[in-house]
CSV table of C-alpha atoms in Angstrom, one decimal:
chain,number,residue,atom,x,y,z
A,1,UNK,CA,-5.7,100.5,-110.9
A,2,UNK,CA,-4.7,97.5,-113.1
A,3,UNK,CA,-2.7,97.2,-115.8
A,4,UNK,CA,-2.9,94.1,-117.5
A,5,UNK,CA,-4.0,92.6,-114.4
A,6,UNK,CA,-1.3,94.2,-112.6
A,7,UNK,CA,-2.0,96.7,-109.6
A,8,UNK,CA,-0.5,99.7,-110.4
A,9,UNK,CA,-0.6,103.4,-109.0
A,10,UNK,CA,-1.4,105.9,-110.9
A,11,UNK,CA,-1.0,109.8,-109.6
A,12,UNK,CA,-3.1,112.2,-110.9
A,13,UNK,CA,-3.2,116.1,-109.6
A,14,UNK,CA,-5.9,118.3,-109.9
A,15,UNK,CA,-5.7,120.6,-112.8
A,16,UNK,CA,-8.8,119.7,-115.0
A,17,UNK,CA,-8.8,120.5,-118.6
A,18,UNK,CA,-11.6,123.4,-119.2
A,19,UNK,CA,-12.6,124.8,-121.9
A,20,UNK,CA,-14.8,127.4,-121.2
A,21,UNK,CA,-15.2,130.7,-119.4
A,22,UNK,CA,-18.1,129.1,-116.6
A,23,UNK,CA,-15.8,126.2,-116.1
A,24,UNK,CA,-17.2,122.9,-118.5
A,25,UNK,CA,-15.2,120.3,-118.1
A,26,UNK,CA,-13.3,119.3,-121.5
A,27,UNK,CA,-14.3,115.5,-121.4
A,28,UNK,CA,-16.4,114.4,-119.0
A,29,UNK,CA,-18.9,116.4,-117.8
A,30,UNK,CA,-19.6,116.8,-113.7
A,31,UNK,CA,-23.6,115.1,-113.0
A,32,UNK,CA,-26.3,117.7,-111.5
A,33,UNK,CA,-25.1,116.6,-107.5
A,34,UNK,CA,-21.8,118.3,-108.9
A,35,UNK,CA,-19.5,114.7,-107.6
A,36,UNK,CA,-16.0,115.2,-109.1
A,37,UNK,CA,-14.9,111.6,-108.5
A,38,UNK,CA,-16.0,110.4,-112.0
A,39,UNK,CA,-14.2,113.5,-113.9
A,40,UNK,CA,-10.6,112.5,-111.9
A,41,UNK,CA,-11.5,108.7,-112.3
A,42,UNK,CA,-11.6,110.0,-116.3
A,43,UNK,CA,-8.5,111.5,-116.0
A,44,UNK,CA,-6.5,108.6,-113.9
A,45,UNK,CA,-8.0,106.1,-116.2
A,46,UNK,CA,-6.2,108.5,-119.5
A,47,UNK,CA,-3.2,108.6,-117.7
A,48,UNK,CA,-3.0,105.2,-117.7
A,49,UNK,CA,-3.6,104.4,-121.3
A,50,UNK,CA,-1.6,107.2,-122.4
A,51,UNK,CA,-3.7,110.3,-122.6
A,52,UNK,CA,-7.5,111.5,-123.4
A,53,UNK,CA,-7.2,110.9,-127.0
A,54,UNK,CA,-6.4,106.5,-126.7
A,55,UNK,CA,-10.1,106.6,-124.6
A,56,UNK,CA,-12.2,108.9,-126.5
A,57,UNK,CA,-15.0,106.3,-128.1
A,58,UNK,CA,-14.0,103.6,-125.8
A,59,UNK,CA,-15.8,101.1,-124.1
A,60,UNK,CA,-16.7,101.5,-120.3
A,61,UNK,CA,-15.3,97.5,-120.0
A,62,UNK,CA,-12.2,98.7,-120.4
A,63,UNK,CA,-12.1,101.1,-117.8
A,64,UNK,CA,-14.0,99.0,-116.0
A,65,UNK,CA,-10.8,96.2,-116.6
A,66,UNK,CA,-8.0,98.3,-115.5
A,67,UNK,CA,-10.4,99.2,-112.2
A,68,UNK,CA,-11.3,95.8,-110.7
A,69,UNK,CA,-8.5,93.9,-112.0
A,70,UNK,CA,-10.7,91.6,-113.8
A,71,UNK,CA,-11.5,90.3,-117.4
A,72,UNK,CA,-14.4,92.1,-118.7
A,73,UNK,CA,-16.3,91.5,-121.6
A,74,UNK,CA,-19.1,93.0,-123.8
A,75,UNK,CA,-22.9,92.5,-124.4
A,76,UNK,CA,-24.6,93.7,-128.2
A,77,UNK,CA,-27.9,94.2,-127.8
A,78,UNK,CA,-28.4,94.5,-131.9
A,79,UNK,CA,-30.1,91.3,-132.2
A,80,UNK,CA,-31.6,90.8,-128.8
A,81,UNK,CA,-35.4,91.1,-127.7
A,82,UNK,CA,-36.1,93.2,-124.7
A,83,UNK,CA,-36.9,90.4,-122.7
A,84,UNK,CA,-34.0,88.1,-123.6
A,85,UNK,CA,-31.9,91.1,-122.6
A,86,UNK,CA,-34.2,91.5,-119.4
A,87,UNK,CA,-33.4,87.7,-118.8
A,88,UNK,CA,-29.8,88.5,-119.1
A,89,UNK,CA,-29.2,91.8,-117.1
A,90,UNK,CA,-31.4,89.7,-113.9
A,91,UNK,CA,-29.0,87.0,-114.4
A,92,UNK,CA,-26.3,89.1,-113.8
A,93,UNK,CA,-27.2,90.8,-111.1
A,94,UNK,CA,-27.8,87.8,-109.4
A,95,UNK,CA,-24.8,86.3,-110.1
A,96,UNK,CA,-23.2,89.9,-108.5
A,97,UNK,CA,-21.5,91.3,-111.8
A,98,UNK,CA,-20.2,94.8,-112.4
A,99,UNK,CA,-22.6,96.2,-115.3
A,100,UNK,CA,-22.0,99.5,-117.2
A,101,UNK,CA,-24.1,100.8,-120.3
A,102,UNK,CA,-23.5,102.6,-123.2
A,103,UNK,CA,-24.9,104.0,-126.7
A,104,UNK,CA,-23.4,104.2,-130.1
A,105,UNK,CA,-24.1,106.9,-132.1
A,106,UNK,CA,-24.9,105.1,-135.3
């Protein structure tokens, strides 16, 4: 990982925080093809800022950041038609960016 641009290791083990009887995970939750990597790339990724509570309602450019080593930056879609945005996302895939999504809640 990357800490302000500087690669850094981060050691994780594998004790997961649960908190129920079947298992759930606490924060992320493991995808329906039941791939782990995401939940311990959570955990590495809270380890490095500190714990779960400095990521929880964070953006996934900043996780994105401290994975690639690389300036990230983000996109509102608030005032955006869906074709300009359409415009956009095919410019960045040509152009070979890392994208991510997310939704707010309000």
């Amino acid at each position: 990982m990357y800490n302000l641009g500087v690669p850094i290791q981060v050691v994780i083990d594998d004790y997961l925080p649960i908190y129920t009887a079947w298992g759930d995970n606490y924060f992320m939750w493991m995808n329906s093809q039941k791939e782990l990597w995401p939940i311990f790339a959570e955990k590495a990724f809270a380890k490095l800022m500190g714990n779960y509570a400095s990521i929880e309602g964070g953006f996934p450019t900043d996780s994105g950041s401290a994975w690639v080593g690389t300036p990230s930056s983000w996109y509102s879609t608030s005032s955006k038609t869906a074709d300009a945005i359409w415009t956009d996302v095919k410019g960045w895939d040509t152009a070979g960016d890392i994208m991510s999504a997310c939704t707010s809640t309000s």
